XYZ file of C-alpha atoms in Angstrom:
551
model
C 70.199 45.189 100.124
C 72.404 46.031 97.142
C 72.789 43.317 94.592
C 76.233 41.974 93.548
C 75.758 43.310 89.993
C 75.027 46.854 91.288
C 77.983 46.763 93.666
C 80.242 45.522 90.849
C 79.069 48.326 88.572
C 79.695 50.901 91.288
C 83.127 49.475 91.836
C 84.151 49.830 88.173
C 82.509 53.221 87.781
C 85.269 55.766 87.115
C 83.335 58.417 89.042
C 83.589 56.268 92.166
C 87.357 56.046 92.194
C 87.916 59.461 93.751
C 85.374 58.962 96.566
C 87.409 57.183 99.221
C 86.607 56.858 102.865
C 89.446 56.931 105.323
C 89.908 57.508 109.112
C 92.981 59.085 110.660
C 93.476 56.733 113.576
C 94.118 53.059 114.402
C 91.266 50.679 114.377
C 90.467 47.028 114.119
C 88.712 47.418 110.757
C 91.615 49.115 108.985
C 94.703 47.701 110.649
C 93.596 44.190 111.600
C 91.700 43.213 108.516
C 93.982 40.294 107.892
C 94.413 39.382 111.579
C 90.834 38.158 112.295
C 92.098 35.130 114.167
C 94.190 37.285 116.470
C 91.204 39.539 117.147
C 88.956 36.522 117.961
C 91.593 35.067 120.314
C 91.909 38.428 122.069
C 88.126 38.556 122.488
C 87.997 35.011 123.885
C 90.885 35.825 126.297
C 89.055 38.964 127.375
C 85.817 37.140 128.064
C 87.763 34.460 130.029
C 89.357 37.128 132.188
C 85.995 38.739 132.706
C 84.481 35.414 133.798
C 87.314 34.680 136.199
C 86.867 38.181 137.681
C 83.188 37.474 138.223
C 84.050 34.225 139.977
C 86.459 36.128 142.248
C 83.910 38.809 143.066
C 81.166 36.269 143.784
C 83.450 34.431 146.122
C 84.378 37.659 147.844
C 80.775 38.720 148.289
C 79.800 35.346 149.635
C 82.745 35.424 151.994
C 81.787 38.861 153.311
C 78.130 37.819 153.798
C 79.269 34.743 155.685
C 81.759 36.609 157.811
C 79.042 39.288 158.715
C 76.530 36.601 159.539
C 78.923 34.580 161.780
C 80.136 37.724 163.517
C 76.544 38.868 164.177
C 75.635 35.365 165.446
C 78.476 35.125 167.960
C 77.805 38.699 169.128
C 74.157 37.875 169.828
C 74.890 34.530 171.418
C 77.508 36.034 173.702
C 76.350 37.105 177.213
C 79.648 38.515 178.422
C 78.181 41.732 179.862
C 75.170 40.384 181.837
C 77.029 38.845 184.748
C 79.316 41.803 185.275
C 78.664 45.295 186.786
C 80.219 48.697 186.915
C 82.955 49.730 184.543
C 83.650 46.065 183.527
C 80.030 45.664 182.448
C 80.294 48.823 180.334
C 83.628 47.752 178.723
C 82.352 44.369 177.788
C 79.051 45.781 176.471
C 81.092 48.155 174.249
C 83.186 45.213 172.845
C 79.948 43.286 172.053
C 78.447 46.304 170.349
C 81.595 46.698 168.295
C 81.239 43.172 167.047
C 77.728 43.896 165.899
C 78.820 47.188 164.284
C 81.652 45.367 162.432
C 79.187 42.763 161.107
C 76.937 45.502 159.792
C 79.897 47.172 158.035
C 80.838 43.915 156.309
C 77.253 43.326 155.318
C 77.070 46.787 153.798
C 80.350 46.187 151.997
C 79.030 42.862 150.519
C 75.914 44.576 149.349
C 77.803 47.434 147.697
C 80.205 45.065 145.991
C 77.342 42.976 144.647
C 75.015 45.819 143.498
C 77.528 48.286 142.134
C 80.496 46.126 141.046
C 79.476 42.552 140.431
C 76.084 42.991 138.612
C 77.287 45.552 136.021
C 80.249 43.404 135.078
C 78.036 40.311 134.973
C 75.471 41.972 132.749
C 78.122 43.161 130.235
C 79.760 39.731 130.261
C 76.478 38.007 129.325
C 75.834 40.462 126.486
C 79.425 40.300 125.094
C 79.549 36.559 125.344
C 76.359 36.161 123.233
C 77.622 38.829 120.826
C 81.022 37.077 120.458
C 79.240 33.774 119.638
C 77.101 35.423 116.915
C 80.169 37.203 115.377
C 82.117 33.898 115.306
C 79.248 32.272 113.373
C 79.106 35.235 111.027
C 82.820 35.074 110.290
C 82.473 31.271 109.510
C 79.514 32.018 107.123
C 81.533 34.722 105.376
C 84.500 32.536 104.757
C 82.160 29.696 103.606
C 80.509 31.975 101.044
C 83.869 33.210 99.698
C 85.057 29.621 99.496
C 81.992 28.548 97.578
C 82.584 31.282 94.927
C 86.228 30.108 94.680
C 85.131 26.552 94.141
C 82.939 27.573 91.292
C 86.009 29.191 89.622
C 88.024 26.097 90.280
C 85.379 24.068 88.500
C 85.216 26.325 85.434
C 88.994 26.436 85.424
C 89.203 22.604 85.419
C 86.899 22.459 82.425
C 89.036 25.004 80.612
C 92.228 23.267 81.396
C 90.912 19.973 79.928
C 89.585 21.612 76.809
C 92.797 23.576 76.415
C 94.959 20.456 76.459
C 92.610 18.634 73.997
C 92.754 21.585 71.694
C 96.535 21.601 71.888
C 96.693 17.938 70.971
C 94.320 18.406 68.071
C 96.248 21.474 66.860
C 99.536 19.479 67.011
C 97.940 16.651 64.983
C 96.764 19.088 62.349
C 100.217 20.682 62.060
C 101.799 17.232 61.696
C 99.297 16.420 58.850
C 100.669 19.387 56.875
C 97.987 22.043 57.527
C 99.022 25.671 57.692
C 98.350 27.455 60.999
C 96.980 30.393 58.932
C 94.081 28.288 57.571
C 93.237 27.011 61.071
C 93.469 30.588 62.471
C 91.149 31.883 59.690
C 88.550 29.200 60.435
C 88.857 29.901 64.105
C 88.233 33.641 63.709
C 85.361 32.940 61.332
C 83.710 30.787 63.959
C 84.211 33.469 66.512
C 82.468 35.987 64.256
C 79.555 33.557 63.867
C 79.465 33.182 67.669
C 79.212 36.990 68.109
C 76.346 37.034 65.600
C 74.535 34.210 67.400
C 74.924 35.946 70.722
C 73.366 39.161 69.274
C 70.456 37.172 67.940
C 70.050 35.142 71.144
C 67.940 37.833 72.835
C 65.404 37.792 69.900
C 65.255 34.013 70.031
C 64.386 34.024 73.755
C 61.689 36.652 73.285
C 59.961 34.687 70.443
C 58.581 31.378 71.673
C 58.233 30.096 68.142
C 62.035 30.305 67.630
C 62.809 28.496 70.870
C 60.358 25.617 70.491
C 62.675 23.416 68.490
C 64.703 21.015 70.555
C 68.393 21.868 69.995
C 69.601 18.538 71.203
C 67.475 16.630 68.630
C 68.606 18.945 65.832
C 72.251 18.617 66.913
C 72.073 14.859 66.893
C 70.437 14.766 63.475
C 73.201 16.963 62.051
C 75.877 14.763 63.644
C 74.350 11.561 62.214
C 74.046 13.111 58.821
C 77.638 14.290 58.836
C 78.802 10.779 59.916
C 76.765 9.201 57.029
C 78.406 11.646 54.567
C 81.871 10.960 55.905
C 81.338 7.172 55.503
C 79.964 7.411 51.953
C 82.570 9.984 50.830
C 85.558 8.879 52.771
C 88.693 10.186 51.135
C 91.993 11.720 52.285
C 90.902 15.225 51.351
C 87.662 14.779 53.339
C 89.578 13.588 56.380
C 91.965 16.534 56.185
C 89.121 18.915 55.863
C 87.426 17.424 58.919
C 90.671 17.527 60.891
C 91.079 21.237 60.077
C 87.391 21.923 61.045
C 87.672 19.970 64.250
C 90.804 21.895 65.234
C 89.043 25.236 64.722
C 86.039 23.979 66.590
C 88.221 22.933 69.533
C 89.706 26.310 69.620
C 86.278 27.815 69.641
C 85.172 25.685 72.556
C 88.266 26.473 74.488
C 87.725 30.206 73.949
C 84.152 29.920 75.290
C 85.454 28.219 78.353
C 88.005 30.960 78.838
C 85.313 33.555 78.808
C 83.311 31.560 81.317
C 86.400 31.459 83.577
C 86.766 35.204 83.214
C 83.291 35.787 84.407
C 83.743 33.424 87.347
C 86.937 35.234 88.269
C 85.145 38.627 88.306
C 82.571 36.955 90.686
C 85.493 35.843 92.932
C 86.856 39.448 93.044
C 83.449 40.782 93.984
C 82.953 38.126 96.643
C 86.342 38.973 98.263
C 85.359 42.668 98.334
C 81.991 41.861 99.988
C 83.827 39.502 102.397
C 86.267 42.185 103.421
C 83.497 44.790 103.867
C 81.635 42.437 106.129
C 84.788 41.568 108.006
C 85.336 45.261 108.617
C 81.940 45.541 110.274
C 82.596 42.370 112.337
C 85.982 43.770 113.465
C 84.318 46.969 114.419
C 81.973 44.939 116.653
C 84.949 43.158 118.234
C 86.493 46.483 118.863
C 83.384 47.649 120.645
C 83.465 44.490 122.778
C 87.014 45.275 123.778
C 86.364 48.893 124.516
C 83.290 48.211 126.613
C 84.985 45.399 128.496
C 88.049 47.402 129.424
C 86.293 50.574 130.343
C 83.549 48.712 132.285
C 86.125 46.791 134.302
C 88.176 49.886 134.998
C 85.093 51.900 136.148
C 83.737 49.185 138.415
C 87.159 48.268 139.826
C 87.612 51.922 140.827
C 84.349 51.702 142.759
C 85.638 48.472 144.309
C 88.591 50.490 145.582
C 86.316 53.159 146.971
C 84.234 50.680 148.896
C 87.203 48.790 150.268
C 89.079 51.957 151.289
C 86.057 53.334 153.063
C 85.044 50.174 154.900
C 88.436 48.720 155.646
C 90.675 51.618 156.777
C 93.216 49.255 158.280
C 93.854 47.780 154.822
C 94.149 51.211 153.170
C 97.768 50.864 152.012
C 97.199 47.602 150.180
C 94.088 48.910 148.358
C 95.940 52.142 147.415
C 98.644 50.067 145.748
C 95.925 48.489 143.612
C 94.354 51.933 143.032
C 97.499 53.212 141.416
C 97.409 50.340 138.820
C 93.659 50.732 138.184
C 93.994 54.482 137.693
C 96.537 53.818 135.014
C 94.098 51.685 132.966
C 93.759 53.207 129.491
C 91.584 51.143 127.172
C 92.640 53.175 124.203
C 96.383 52.565 125.008
C 95.676 48.814 125.390
C 93.872 48.599 122.113
C 96.523 50.645 120.357
C 99.266 48.393 121.642
C 97.314 45.298 120.508
C 96.821 46.766 117.031
C 100.548 47.651 116.550
C 101.573 44.189 117.864
C 99.377 42.160 115.498
C 99.170 44.384 112.418
C 101.011 43.050 109.365
C 103.984 45.214 108.831
C 104.691 43.812 105.351
C 101.252 44.586 104.016
C 99.271 47.782 104.296
C 95.572 47.900 103.321
C 96.014 51.298 101.810
C 98.709 50.133 99.444
C 96.952 46.982 98.222
C 94.569 46.489 95.345
C 91.469 44.332 94.739
C 93.704 41.866 92.843
C 95.786 41.437 96.093
C 92.692 40.259 97.917
C 92.486 37.342 95.504
C 96.150 36.395 94.798
C 98.043 37.776 97.860
C 99.133 35.005 100.203
C 98.409 37.042 103.323
C 94.942 38.031 102.252
C 93.989 34.468 101.260
C 95.851 32.438 103.973
C 92.842 32.347 106.319
C 90.693 30.785 103.589
C 92.859 27.678 103.452
C 91.113 25.165 105.690
C 93.837 22.437 105.630
C 97.500 22.128 104.537
C 96.426 19.829 101.740
C 94.049 22.305 100.247
C 94.975 23.743 96.891
C 95.159 27.515 96.482
C 92.846 29.261 94.035
C 94.398 29.331 90.512
C 95.307 32.694 89.012
C 93.015 34.546 86.667
C 93.242 33.810 82.963
C 94.405 36.387 80.503
C 91.737 38.770 79.343
C 93.095 38.681 75.780
C 91.498 36.004 73.649
C 93.162 32.642 73.091
C 95.888 32.603 70.457
C 97.471 29.881 68.369
C 100.855 30.376 70.132
C 99.250 29.364 73.398
C 98.339 26.068 72.029
C 101.708 25.648 70.333
C 103.664 26.006 73.539
C 100.948 24.243 75.576
C 101.000 26.930 78.285
C 97.875 28.054 79.999
C 97.508 31.848 79.488
C 97.490 33.147 83.078
C 97.160 36.796 83.747
C 100.175 37.507 85.961
C 100.044 41.296 85.789
C 96.310 41.857 85.167
C 93.311 41.694 87.364
C 91.419 44.508 89.126
C 94.021 47.063 90.108
C 91.553 49.378 91.853
C 93.167 50.504 95.175
C 91.481 49.234 98.396
C 91.408 52.906 99.413
C 88.537 53.231 96.893
C 86.551 50.193 98.092
C 87.316 49.679 101.841
C 87.664 51.973 104.766
C 91.366 52.650 105.310
C 93.544 54.757 107.576
C 94.980 57.976 106.219
C 98.575 57.623 104.911
C 99.759 60.583 107.140
C 99.448 58.405 110.210
C 100.774 55.149 108.644
C 104.343 56.362 108.859
C 104.020 57.156 112.502
C 102.414 53.837 113.305
C 105.153 51.903 111.454
C 107.913 53.584 113.496
C 109.527 51.938 116.527
C 109.626 54.998 118.777
C 106.179 54.421 120.262
C 106.412 50.622 120.280
C 109.422 50.580 122.602
C 107.936 53.147 125.063
C 107.050 51.763 128.515
C 104.162 52.518 130.758
C 105.017 54.442 133.947
C 102.666 53.490 136.766
C 101.543 56.000 139.307
C 103.158 55.412 142.696
C 101.073 56.214 145.752
C 102.042 59.431 147.634
C 102.760 59.851 151.236
C 99.360 61.325 152.134
C 97.370 58.022 152.273
C 94.267 59.426 153.984
C 93.850 61.980 151.228
C 93.531 59.151 148.725
C 90.436 57.612 150.206
C 88.251 59.410 147.581
C 89.172 57.731 144.284
C 88.638 59.702 141.031
C 86.666 57.388 138.718
C 87.081 59.538 135.639
C 89.370 58.244 132.831
C 93.030 58.478 133.580
C 94.741 61.732 132.589
C 98.241 60.204 132.906
C 99.952 59.718 129.574
C 101.193 56.277 128.689
C 103.876 57.603 126.306
C 107.408 58.904 127.007
C 107.571 62.650 127.506
C 109.696 62.890 124.465
C 106.786 61.961 122.225
C 104.936 65.034 120.849
C 101.289 65.618 121.470
C 100.711 65.646 117.675
C 102.207 62.101 117.234
C 100.234 60.776 120.176
C 97.008 62.222 118.744
C 97.734 60.693 115.402
C 98.251 57.366 116.932
C 95.105 57.342 119.130
C 92.539 54.594 118.456
C 89.414 55.365 116.546
C 86.395 54.356 118.698
C 84.464 51.439 117.294
C 81.305 53.647 117.028
C 83.212 56.168 114.830
C 84.553 53.371 112.651
C 81.015 51.877 112.209
C 79.749 55.347 111.138
C 82.677 55.554 108.569
C 81.896 52.110 107.210
C 78.222 52.894 106.899
C 78.898 56.183 105.169
C 81.302 54.448 102.699
C 78.600 51.912 101.835
C 76.105 54.697 101.249
C 78.427 56.710 99.020
C 79.382 53.741 96.901
C 75.824 52.480 96.435
C 73.956 55.761 95.875
C 76.812 57.377 93.810
C 76.375 60.770 95.423
C 79.276 63.128 94.685
C 80.333 64.031 98.175
C 84.023 63.724 97.859
C 84.968 67.370 98.444
C 82.716 67.940 101.482
C 83.743 64.623 103.103
C 87.383 65.350 102.481
C 87.066 68.716 104.192
C 85.199 67.108 107.058
C 87.900 64.402 107.385
C 90.660 67.067 107.419
C 88.807 69.109 110.021
C 88.322 66.085 112.248
C 92.041 65.211 111.855
C 93.168 68.792 112.730
C 90.858 69.269 115.609
C 92.796 67.024 118.157
C 96.022 68.917 117.304
C 94.529 72.186 118.625
C 93.798 70.650 122.028
C 96.064 71.591 124.866
C 97.176 67.991 125.648
C 96.438 64.314 124.799
C 94.179 64.092 127.816
C 91.533 66.293 126.242
C 91.404 64.281 123.097
C 91.196 60.984 124.881
C 88.471 62.357 127.240
C 86.417 63.627 124.370
C 86.651 60.323 122.498
C 85.627 58.486 125.645
C 82.654 60.830 126.354
C 81.492 60.445 122.691
C 81.207 56.732 123.218
C 79.752 56.971 126.664
C 76.186 56.577 125.520
C 76.878 53.001 124.295
C 78.433 51.860 127.543
C 75.809 51.487 130.256
C 78.336 50.838 132.978
C 79.977 54.254 132.528
C 76.864 56.156 133.454
C 77.899 56.196 137.155
C 80.014 59.310 137.855
C 82.431 60.235 140.613
C 79.809 62.113 142.669
C 77.681 58.933 143.083
C 80.742 56.931 144.154
C 81.873 59.570 146.648
C 78.378 59.683 148.047
C 78.359 55.990 148.455
C 81.714 56.082 150.153
C 80.524 58.801 152.547
C 77.336 56.738 153.283
C 79.407 53.694 154.100
C 81.729 55.728 156.359
C 78.734 57.174 158.188
C 77.385 53.701 158.773
C-alpha cells in the first residue's frame, strides 16, 4: 500500500500533471461522486424490490405445488369411471386422466420456476445484500477518517487563533508604550533566522546522543528563573521596555510556528480528501456493479418466467405476452443512465473542480457535516509568513485564493469533456420510452428471445453518435480505469501518449458501429463473465419450453 507521503509527492510532481485518466461515458464513479447518499438509497431500494420479488415467486411456487398436489389427490380419489360402461366410461376416464395430466403440468411449472427463476435471483440477492452491508461500513469508515484529519486541523487552528490574538494584544501594548514597529520587526526576523539555524542543526542533535541528553525543560526553567532574578534586581523603565519589545517579538515567533503547523495540517487534510474520493470512486463502482447485476439478472430470469408460463398456460397467453413486452424493453444501461442524469449535480462538474474545491466547496464537504450544529472546517491559512500588518488589523490571514489548484482530472478518474456537453443537454432527459406493443400473431410469440433488448430507448431524432457518447460505462470498465489510474500515479511511468491513443480509439470505436444495439450488446457481453445469471442463453430456454410443451 502506498503511503500518504509518497502519494502526496506524486500529486505535486509536475511530471504527473499531464497523465490524466478519463473515461468517455457516464458512470457512478465520475458523475455521482458527490451523490453517495442517492446511490446508497438506490441500492437499498433495489434490494428491497428484489426481496419482494423473491417473496412473490416463493408464494407462486408454493401455490403451484399445492394446486398440483390437490388436483392429483382428487383425481386419484375419484372413482367416476368404475361404475360406468361403454362410451360414458371412456369419457369419464378421459376426464380423470386430464386432471392427472394437468396436475403434472403444474408440478413441472413449479419446478421450473423454482430451479431456473427463483434460485438464481435468490443467490444474487444474498450476495448483493452482504456486499451492500460491507460497502456501507466502508463508506462510514472513510468519512470517519476524513473527519478525524479535519479535527486535527481544527485543533491546530484553535491554538494558532489563541496565539494570534495574544500576539496582537502584546503588539498593541508595545506600540502604545512608544516602540517603533521597525524595531519589533527586526527582532522578529532575527528570531526567525535563529529558528532556521536551529532547525538545520536539529538533525545533528538527534543523531548525537550526547547532545540530546540534557533535559531541555530543566534548562529552560533555569534560564527563566535567572531572567526573573535579574529583572527583580535591575528593575528599571528601560529594562521593562526592552522586555516588552522582546516579548512581542517572541509572541510573533510563536504565532509563526503555529501557522506553519496549521499549514502542514491543512496539506494533510487535502491529501485525506483525495484519498477519500479515490476510495469513494471504488465504492461507487461496486454499487454500479450491484445495480447492473441486479437489473440484468432480473430481466433474464423474468424472461424465462414468461417462457414457462406461456408454454404451460396457453389459455393465459395474452396476459403473459403483455408482460413480455415490458420485460423485453428492460435496458439496464438505460435505467442507470437515467438515474445518473437525474442525481448528478448540474452546478458542479468533477472535471472542472480542483483539489482545493474538495476541501472548501460546500457540495463536496456537505456529506461530512454530521449535524446542523457542526461547525465547518476553517479555511487554510495564508502560505506567506505572518506580517506586522496582520497583527495591527487583528485579522487572521486566511488564504482565500490559494490552496492546491491541481485539477481533479489529474488525480481522479473523470469523464471526457466531449461527452459532458451532451450529458448536460435536455434533449435526452425529456425523451420518453416507447414500449413494444404485442402483435396480432400471439402464437408466434410463445418463444421469448432472452437476449438483451435491441429496441432503442431514445427518440428517433437522436443520432447514434450522441446515444453512444451517453452510454453508461460498465462498472468493470470503470474499476479497470481506476486501477490503472492508481498504478500510473504511484509508479510514475510515462504512459500518457499511449493511454491517450487507447482512450481515443475506444471512444471512436462505438461510432463506427452500425447502430446503438451493437455497442450495447458488446458492452453487455464484455461484462457477462461477472454475472453468473446471464450464462443461460436462449437455446436452453427454448429447449426447456419445448420439454414443458411435450410433457
